[in-house]
Amino acid sequence: MSQITAAGWMFETILGLDYGIGIWVAGALLLLYLTAGGSHADILTDAVQGAIMIGVTLLIVFMFATGWGVEGGMSGVNAALPSDMGWDSHTDPENPTFANWWVIFLLFIAHIGFTAQPHLGNKFFAIKGTEYMKKFMTVSAVVGIALPLMFLGGVLGRAQGIQIDNPDAIIPMLFVENLPAVLAAFLGVAILSAIISTADGLIIAISQIFANDLYRKTYVPWKGGDPTDERVNQRALWISRLSTVFVTIAAVIAVMTPPQYLSILLWVGIGGIIAAYSGPYLVGTFREETSKTAAITAFVVAFGVYFVIHLGPQFGLYEGWYPYNENPFASSGIGFIISCVLTYVISKFTEPLPTSHLNKVFRPERVSPDGSTSDD
């Protein structure tokens, strides 16, 4: 839903196409993208698009650092901002995202667990081998911490006096107002391609819930069937294709009225996942003594904490605690910390995974062709 909304704003800002039409065009492009290339195309193009996204972030940081388009450079940027937005005003009790230094710290902490997002799951299959997993996690965490610097584009746009109806359109509008038309169009297409690629990864992940988790691995065994049967494979393929269509259409319909703030909607969707998975992911990757019991316990407790802090108030179950009830980054960051601590502490008192299993994950060179390891 968030990605389709972003695509709609991109079409409207760059091409002047109405948002309502743009989201349906985005949905059609998604279905075409998935039909033409599927998961293989998603993995290959994401490598290029990821590099472009990092490049765009670096460009925005450069534009901000040089005070692009504002007389007086960075000092001019600060002078052009309202008094409560300058960099000498670091916190704002009325803004839940910047209410105090603790929630600002949690904003960065939450982004460390960016690799826990479901649409990144198929990227693990593109890694040459499991021995590269630690490098992958480290690089992804560093990039995840850096990506929030995109907000500097919003600060620069405000200093330049750019007027827009929706704050989520500020980055493409910043390009349109400050860069040559050809370059602005290229960057707009780059951002749009990244949006489409992220969305198709999510749709693939969701479609496999219906095709594999619910049908092949649950329904077929329950009915006494063979999950590896060729007819089951064909049915799973058709279920995957049909669910792709239904999920895409449902997402477009859900955002025909755009959300007030795109990032809040996005983090309602991924915040709980990041809070729950981050401990088992990160601690388990760098500490091989991590136990299965610790991972499951941390997963359940951390998501429960996220739900109590953020989702419960969002659903109107109770009022919650300001600013955490209105700040998905803070609630995700708290869940992240709890998940990591529980994974580490509980692993101290529970049985770790077998050495043979750890060798298959971290040291595949020790695994013989028959599946045994040097420690068996």
Short mmCIF file of C-alpha atoms in Angstrom, two decimals:
data_model
loop_
_atom_site.label_atom_id
_atom_site.label_comp_id
_atom_site.label_asym_id
_atom_site.label_seq_id
_atom_site.Cartn_x
_atom_site.Cartn_y
_atom_site.Cartn_z
CA MET A 1 0.00 0.00 0.00
CA SER A 2 2.79 2.41 0.92
CA GLN A 3 4.78 1.66 -2.23
CA ILE A 4 1.74 2.13 -4.50
CA THR A 5 0.93 5.41 -2.77
CA ALA A 6 4.51 6.59 -3.36
CA ALA A 7 4.27 5.58 -7.03
CA GLY A 8 1.04 7.58 -7.35
CA TRP A 9 2.71 10.70 -5.96
CA MET A 10 5.68 10.19 -8.29
CA PHE A 11 3.41 10.02 -11.34
CA GLU A 12 1.57 13.14 -10.21
CA THR A 13 4.70 15.15 -9.37
CA ILE A 14 6.91 14.19 -12.31
CA LEU A 15 4.36 13.59 -15.08
CA GLY A 16 1.37 15.61 -13.89
CA LEU A 17 -0.80 12.47 -13.93
CA ASP A 18 -3.67 12.48 -11.41
CA TYR A 19 -2.88 10.46 -8.26
CA GLY A 20 -6.02 8.33 -8.65
CA ILE A 21 -4.95 7.29 -12.15
CA GLY A 22 -1.30 6.95 -11.15
CA ILE A 23 -1.92 4.25 -8.53
CA TRP A 24 -3.79 2.11 -11.10
CA VAL A 25 -0.96 2.60 -13.59
CA ALA A 26 1.46 1.52 -10.85
CA GLY A 27 -0.64 -1.57 -10.16
CA ALA A 28 -0.66 -2.46 -13.86
CA LEU A 29 3.11 -2.00 -14.08
CA LEU A 30 3.55 -4.28 -11.08
CA LEU A 31 1.55 -7.07 -12.70
CA LEU A 32 3.44 -6.62 -15.98
CA TYR A 33 6.77 -6.63 -14.11
CA LEU A 34 5.91 -9.84 -12.25
CA THR A 35 4.56 -11.57 -15.34
CA ALA A 36 7.61 -10.72 -17.44
CA GLY A 37 10.39 -11.54 -15.00
CA GLY A 38 9.14 -12.83 -11.67
CA SER A 39 11.44 -13.23 -8.68
CA HIS A 40 14.58 -13.61 -10.82
CA ALA A 41 14.08 -10.19 -12.42
CA ASP A 42 13.29 -8.71 -9.00
CA ILE A 43 16.62 -9.86 -7.53
CA LEU A 44 18.73 -8.73 -10.50
CA THR A 45 17.17 -5.29 -10.88
CA ASP A 46 17.20 -4.61 -7.13
CA ALA A 47 21.00 -4.62 -7.12
CA VAL A 48 21.04 -1.73 -9.62
CA GLN A 49 18.10 0.07 -8.05
CA GLY A 50 19.62 -0.24 -4.57
CA ALA A 51 22.78 1.45 -5.80
CA ILE A 52 20.67 4.21 -7.36
CA MET A 53 18.80 4.72 -4.07
CA ILE A 54 22.09 5.11 -2.18
CA GLY A 55 23.25 7.53 -4.88
CA VAL A 56 20.08 9.60 -4.53
CA THR A 57 20.58 9.75 -0.75
CA LEU A 58 24.17 10.94 -1.21
CA LEU A 59 22.98 13.56 -3.73
CA ILE A 60 20.43 14.90 -1.25
CA VAL A 61 23.04 15.03 1.52
CA PHE A 62 25.34 16.97 -0.85
CA MET A 63 22.57 19.38 -1.85
CA PHE A 64 21.75 20.00 1.80
CA ALA A 65 25.40 20.38 2.87
CA THR A 66 26.02 22.98 0.16
CA GLY A 67 22.75 24.83 0.78
CA TRP A 68 21.66 24.19 -2.81
CA GLY A 69 19.32 26.88 -4.10
CA VAL A 70 19.42 28.91 -0.89
CA GLU A 71 21.39 32.14 -0.60
CA GLY A 72 24.03 31.83 2.08
CA GLY A 73 24.61 28.08 1.86
CA MET A 74 23.94 25.97 4.95
CA SER A 75 23.64 29.07 7.14
CA GLY A 76 21.04 30.36 4.71
CA VAL A 77 19.12 27.07 5.01
CA ASN A 78 18.97 27.44 8.77
CA ALA A 79 17.97 31.11 8.55
CA ALA A 80 15.17 30.32 6.07
CA LEU A 81 13.55 27.73 8.35
CA PRO A 82 10.93 28.53 11.00
CA SER A 83 12.49 29.05 14.42
CA ASP A 84 11.30 25.65 15.70
CA MET A 85 12.87 23.78 12.75
CA GLY A 86 16.45 25.08 12.74
CA TRP A 87 19.36 22.82 13.68
CA ASP A 88 19.79 24.75 16.90
CA SER A 89 16.29 23.48 17.84
CA HIS A 90 16.97 19.77 18.15
CA THR A 91 13.83 18.60 19.87
CA ASP A 92 10.18 19.54 19.73
CA PRO A 93 7.86 18.09 22.43
CA GLU A 94 4.89 18.55 20.09
CA ASN A 95 6.47 16.47 17.31
CA PRO A 96 6.36 12.77 18.28
CA THR A 97 9.29 11.91 15.96
CA PHE A 98 11.59 14.51 17.54
CA ALA A 99 10.02 14.86 20.98
CA ASN A 100 13.30 14.18 22.82
CA TRP A 101 16.78 12.81 22.27
CA TRP A 102 15.72 9.29 23.23
CA VAL A 103 13.16 8.99 20.42
CA ILE A 104 15.62 10.53 17.95
CA PHE A 105 18.12 7.83 18.96
CA LEU A 106 15.43 5.17 18.48
CA LEU A 107 14.79 6.46 14.95
CA PHE A 108 18.26 5.28 13.94
CA ILE A 109 18.11 2.10 16.02
CA ALA A 110 14.91 1.02 14.26
CA HIS A 111 16.58 1.27 10.86
CA ILE A 112 19.34 -1.17 11.83
CA GLY A 113 16.79 -3.97 11.48
CA PHE A 114 15.84 -2.94 7.96
CA THR A 115 16.94 -6.32 6.59
CA ALA A 116 14.11 -8.02 8.48
CA GLN A 117 11.56 -6.75 5.97
CA PRO A 118 9.75 -9.58 4.16
CA HIS A 119 10.46 -8.42 0.62
CA LEU A 120 14.20 -8.66 1.31
CA GLY A 121 13.92 -12.39 2.01
CA ASN A 122 14.55 -13.40 -1.59
CA LYS A 123 17.73 -11.32 -1.62
CA PHE A 124 19.30 -13.87 0.73
CA PHE A 125 18.99 -16.43 -2.07
CA ALA A 126 21.09 -14.19 -4.33
CA ILE A 127 24.10 -14.40 -1.98
CA LYS A 128 26.84 -16.70 -3.28
CA GLY A 129 26.91 -18.70 -0.07
CA THR A 130 25.95 -18.58 3.59
CA GLU A 131 29.53 -17.67 4.49
CA TYR A 132 28.74 -14.17 3.13
CA MET A 133 25.76 -13.71 5.45
CA LYS A 134 27.64 -11.71 8.09
CA LYS A 135 28.97 -9.28 5.48
CA PHE A 136 25.50 -8.93 4.00
CA MET A 137 23.95 -8.16 7.38
CA THR A 138 26.68 -5.66 8.28
CA VAL A 139 26.48 -3.71 5.02
CA SER A 140 22.67 -3.73 5.09
CA ALA A 141 22.61 -2.40 8.65
CA VAL A 142 25.00 0.46 7.78
CA VAL A 143 22.96 1.38 4.70
CA GLY A 144 19.77 1.15 6.77
CA ILE A 145 21.15 3.65 9.28
CA ALA A 146 22.16 6.03 6.46
CA LEU A 147 18.86 6.00 4.55
CA PRO A 148 16.99 8.23 7.07
CA LEU A 149 19.28 11.06 5.92
CA MET A 150 16.76 11.42 3.08
CA PHE A 151 14.82 13.65 5.48
CA LEU A 152 17.40 16.37 4.79
CA GLY A 153 15.72 16.78 1.40
CA GLY A 154 12.55 17.80 3.19
CA VAL A 155 14.44 20.33 5.29
CA LEU A 156 16.08 21.81 2.18
CA GLY A 157 12.76 21.96 0.34
CA ARG A 158 11.20 23.82 3.24
CA ALA A 159 14.10 26.29 3.31
CA GLN A 160 13.68 26.88 -0.44
CA GLY A 161 10.00 27.67 0.12
CA ILE A 162 8.67 24.80 -2.02
CA GLN A 163 4.91 24.60 -1.55
CA ILE A 164 3.22 21.20 -1.89
CA ASP A 165 -0.10 19.77 -0.76
CA ASN A 166 1.42 16.47 0.38
CA PRO A 167 4.77 16.37 2.21
CA ASP A 168 5.55 12.91 0.77
CA ALA A 169 6.06 14.51 -2.66
CA ILE A 170 8.89 16.76 -1.49
CA ILE A 171 11.83 14.72 -2.88
CA PRO A 172 10.63 14.52 -6.51
CA MET A 173 9.53 18.17 -6.31
CA LEU A 174 13.00 19.11 -5.01
CA PHE A 175 14.51 17.51 -8.12
CA VAL A 176 12.02 19.20 -10.45
CA GLU A 177 12.69 22.63 -8.94
CA ASN A 178 16.49 22.41 -8.75
CA LEU A 179 17.85 20.14 -11.48
CA PRO A 180 17.80 20.16 -15.29
CA ALA A 181 14.65 18.55 -16.66
CA VAL A 182 16.49 15.53 -18.10
CA LEU A 183 18.34 14.79 -14.85
CA ALA A 184 15.21 15.34 -12.75
CA ALA A 185 13.28 12.95 -14.99
CA PHE A 186 16.04 10.34 -14.73
CA LEU A 187 16.08 10.55 -10.93
CA GLY A 188 12.29 10.40 -10.90
CA VAL A 189 12.34 7.24 -13.02
CA ALA A 190 15.05 5.79 -10.77
CA ILE A 191 12.96 6.36 -7.67
CA LEU A 192 9.86 4.99 -9.40
CA SER A 193 11.71 1.86 -10.49
CA ALA A 194 12.89 1.31 -6.92
CA ILE A 195 9.31 1.70 -5.70
CA ILE A 196 8.00 -0.82 -8.22
CA SER A 197 10.79 -3.27 -7.45
CA THR A 198 10.16 -3.08 -3.70
CA ALA A 199 6.44 -3.54 -4.21
CA ASP A 200 6.84 -6.58 -6.45
CA GLY A 201 9.12 -8.21 -3.88
CA LEU A 202 6.38 -7.74 -1.29
CA ILE A 203 3.71 -9.10 -3.61
CA ILE A 204 5.82 -12.16 -4.38
CA ALA A 205 6.30 -12.77 -0.66
CA ILE A 206 2.56 -12.43 0.03
CA SER A 207 1.54 -14.65 -2.88
CA GLN A 208 3.78 -17.42 -1.55
CA ILE A 209 1.85 -17.35 1.72
CA PHE A 210 -1.20 -18.58 -0.18
CA ALA A 211 0.60 -20.86 -2.63
CA ASN A 212 3.19 -22.50 -0.37
CA ASP A 213 2.44 -21.89 3.31
CA LEU A 214 -1.33 -22.32 3.23
CA TYR A 215 -1.83 -24.64 0.25
CA ARG A 216 1.27 -26.77 -0.36
CA LYS A 217 2.62 -27.04 3.20
CA THR A 218 -0.63 -26.94 5.18
CA TYR A 219 -3.72 -27.94 3.18
CA VAL A 220 -2.15 -30.71 1.06
CA PRO A 221 -0.55 -32.61 4.02
CA TRP A 222 -3.74 -32.13 6.06
CA LYS A 223 -5.72 -33.85 3.29
CA GLY A 224 -3.12 -36.64 3.09
CA GLY A 225 -1.61 -35.50 -0.22
CA ASP A 226 2.00 -35.35 -1.40
CA PRO A 227 3.36 -31.75 -1.38
CA THR A 228 5.94 -32.69 -4.05
CA ASP A 229 3.39 -34.06 -6.52
CA GLU A 230 3.52 -32.39 -9.95
CA ARG A 231 -0.21 -31.60 -9.86
CA VAL A 232 0.25 -29.88 -6.50
CA ASN A 233 3.09 -27.83 -8.01
CA GLN A 234 0.87 -26.74 -10.90
CA ARG A 235 -1.98 -25.76 -8.56
CA ALA A 236 0.46 -23.84 -6.33
CA LEU A 237 1.72 -21.97 -9.39
CA TRP A 238 -1.82 -20.92 -10.37
CA ILE A 239 -2.66 -19.96 -6.78
CA SER A 240 0.48 -17.81 -6.74
CA ARG A 241 -0.50 -16.06 -9.98
CA LEU A 242 -4.10 -15.42 -8.94
CA SER A 243 -3.15 -14.19 -5.47
CA THR A 244 -0.65 -11.80 -7.10
CA VAL A 245 -3.52 -10.19 -9.01
CA PHE A 246 -5.85 -10.04 -6.01
CA VAL A 247 -3.19 -8.66 -3.65
CA THR A 248 -2.20 -5.93 -6.12
CA ILE A 249 -5.79 -4.84 -6.75
CA ALA A 250 -6.59 -4.86 -3.01
CA ALA A 251 -3.54 -2.69 -2.27
CA VAL A 252 -4.52 -0.16 -4.95
CA ILE A 253 -8.12 0.04 -3.72
CA ALA A 254 -6.93 0.49 -0.11
CA VAL A 255 -4.98 3.69 -0.96
CA MET A 256 -7.45 5.36 -3.35
CA THR A 257 -7.69 7.89 -0.53
CA PRO A 258 -3.99 8.51 0.20
CA PRO A 259 -2.72 8.33 3.81
CA GLN A 260 -1.85 11.58 5.57
CA TYR A 261 1.76 10.51 6.13
CA LEU A 262 3.31 7.79 4.02
CA SER A 263 6.10 6.89 6.43
CA ILE A 264 3.65 6.26 9.28
CA LEU A 265 1.65 3.82 7.13
CA LEU A 266 4.84 2.12 5.97
CA TRP A 267 6.19 1.66 9.48
CA VAL A 268 2.91 0.38 10.84
CA GLY A 269 3.42 -2.41 8.32
CA ILE A 270 7.10 -3.19 8.95
CA GLY A 271 7.67 -1.91 12.50
CA GLY A 272 6.41 -5.05 14.20
CA ILE A 273 8.42 -7.25 11.85
CA ILE A 274 11.62 -5.31 12.55
CA ALA A 275 10.98 -5.34 16.30
CA ALA A 276 10.35 -9.09 16.41
CA TYR A 277 12.91 -10.44 13.95
CA SER A 278 15.90 -8.18 14.60
CA GLY A 279 17.19 -9.94 17.72
CA PRO A 280 17.19 -13.47 16.27
CA TYR A 281 18.54 -12.14 12.95
CA LEU A 282 21.41 -10.00 14.21
CA VAL A 283 22.40 -11.76 17.43
CA GLY A 284 22.00 -15.16 15.77
CA THR A 285 24.21 -14.12 12.87
CA PHE A 286 27.09 -12.86 14.99
CA ARG A 287 26.73 -15.18 18.01
CA GLU A 288 26.55 -18.82 16.98
CA GLU A 289 25.58 -19.96 20.50
CA THR A 290 22.13 -18.44 19.99
CA SER A 291 19.40 -20.96 20.81
CA LYS A 292 16.12 -21.70 19.09
CA THR A 293 14.24 -21.11 22.36
CA ALA A 294 15.80 -17.67 22.74
CA ALA A 295 14.95 -16.69 19.16
CA ILE A 296 11.28 -17.72 19.45
CA THR A 297 10.83 -16.11 22.89
CA ALA A 298 12.44 -12.84 21.78
CA PHE A 299 10.30 -12.81 18.63
CA VAL A 300 7.01 -13.17 20.53
CA VAL A 301 7.84 -10.79 23.39
CA ALA A 302 9.27 -8.04 21.16
CA PHE A 303 6.25 -8.05 18.88
CA GLY A 304 3.99 -7.94 21.96
CA VAL A 305 5.86 -4.87 23.19
CA TYR A 306 5.51 -3.19 19.78
CA PHE A 307 1.78 -3.97 19.73
CA VAL A 308 1.19 -2.58 23.21
CA ILE A 309 3.17 0.61 22.52
CA HIS A 310 2.07 1.44 18.98
CA LEU A 311 -0.49 -0.79 17.31
CA GLY A 312 -2.88 -0.93 20.26
CA PRO A 313 -3.36 2.87 20.30
CA GLN A 314 -3.53 2.90 16.47
CA PHE A 315 -6.44 0.44 16.64
CA GLY A 316 -8.10 2.50 19.38
CA LEU A 317 -7.76 -0.23 22.04
CA TYR A 318 -6.24 2.18 24.56
CA GLU A 319 -4.73 5.65 24.63
CA GLY A 320 -1.04 4.75 24.88
CA TRP A 321 1.95 6.83 25.95
CA TYR A 322 3.00 9.93 24.03
CA PRO A 323 5.15 10.16 21.94
CA TYR A 324 5.53 6.39 21.49
CA ASN A 325 1.90 5.78 20.57
CA GLU A 326 2.31 8.17 17.61
CA ASN A 327 5.89 7.29 16.71
CA PRO A 328 6.36 3.93 14.94
CA PHE A 329 10.14 4.42 14.82
CA ALA A 330 10.36 4.68 18.61
CA SER A 331 8.14 1.67 19.28
CA SER A 332 10.07 -0.35 16.66
CA GLY A 333 13.38 0.72 18.20
CA ILE A 334 12.28 -0.30 21.69
CA GLY A 335 11.09 -3.67 20.37
CA PHE A 336 14.41 -4.03 18.51
CA ILE A 337 16.45 -3.50 21.69
CA ILE A 338 14.27 -5.89 23.71
CA SER A 339 14.49 -8.52 20.97
CA CYS A 340 18.30 -8.35 20.89
CA VAL A 341 18.68 -8.40 24.69
CA LEU A 342 16.29 -11.34 25.16
CA THR A 343 17.94 -13.33 22.36
CA TYR A 344 21.35 -12.88 23.96
CA VAL A 345 20.35 -13.42 27.62
CA ILE A 346 18.06 -16.43 27.09
CA SER A 347 20.71 -18.08 24.90
CA LYS A 348 22.99 -18.07 27.96
CA PHE A 349 20.63 -20.45 29.75
CA THR A 350 19.28 -22.61 26.93
CA GLU A 351 20.76 -25.22 24.61
CA PRO A 352 22.34 -23.90 21.40
CA LEU A 353 21.77 -25.36 17.96
CA PRO A 354 23.80 -28.46 16.99
CA THR A 355 27.33 -27.82 15.70
CA SER A 356 26.54 -29.74 12.51
CA HIS A 357 23.69 -27.35 11.75
CA LEU A 358 25.85 -24.29 12.45
CA ASN A 359 28.53 -25.63 10.10
CA LYS A 360 25.97 -25.95 7.31
CA VAL A 361 24.98 -22.32 7.85
CA PHE A 362 28.30 -20.61 8.58
CA ARG A 363 30.99 -23.02 7.33
CA PRO A 364 29.63 -24.86 4.29
CA GLU A 365 33.17 -25.78 3.21
CA ARG A 366 33.20 -28.30 6.07
CA VAL A 367 30.08 -30.08 4.83
CA SER A 368 30.72 -33.24 2.82
CA PRO A 369 28.54 -34.27 -0.18
CA ASP A 370 26.53 -36.71 1.97
CA GLY A 371 25.47 -33.82 4.26
CA SER A 372 27.70 -34.75 7.21
CA THR A 373 30.19 -32.28 8.72
CA SER A 374 33.61 -32.60 10.27
CA ASP A 375 32.01 -32.24 13.71
CA ASP A 376 29.35 -34.94 13.26
#
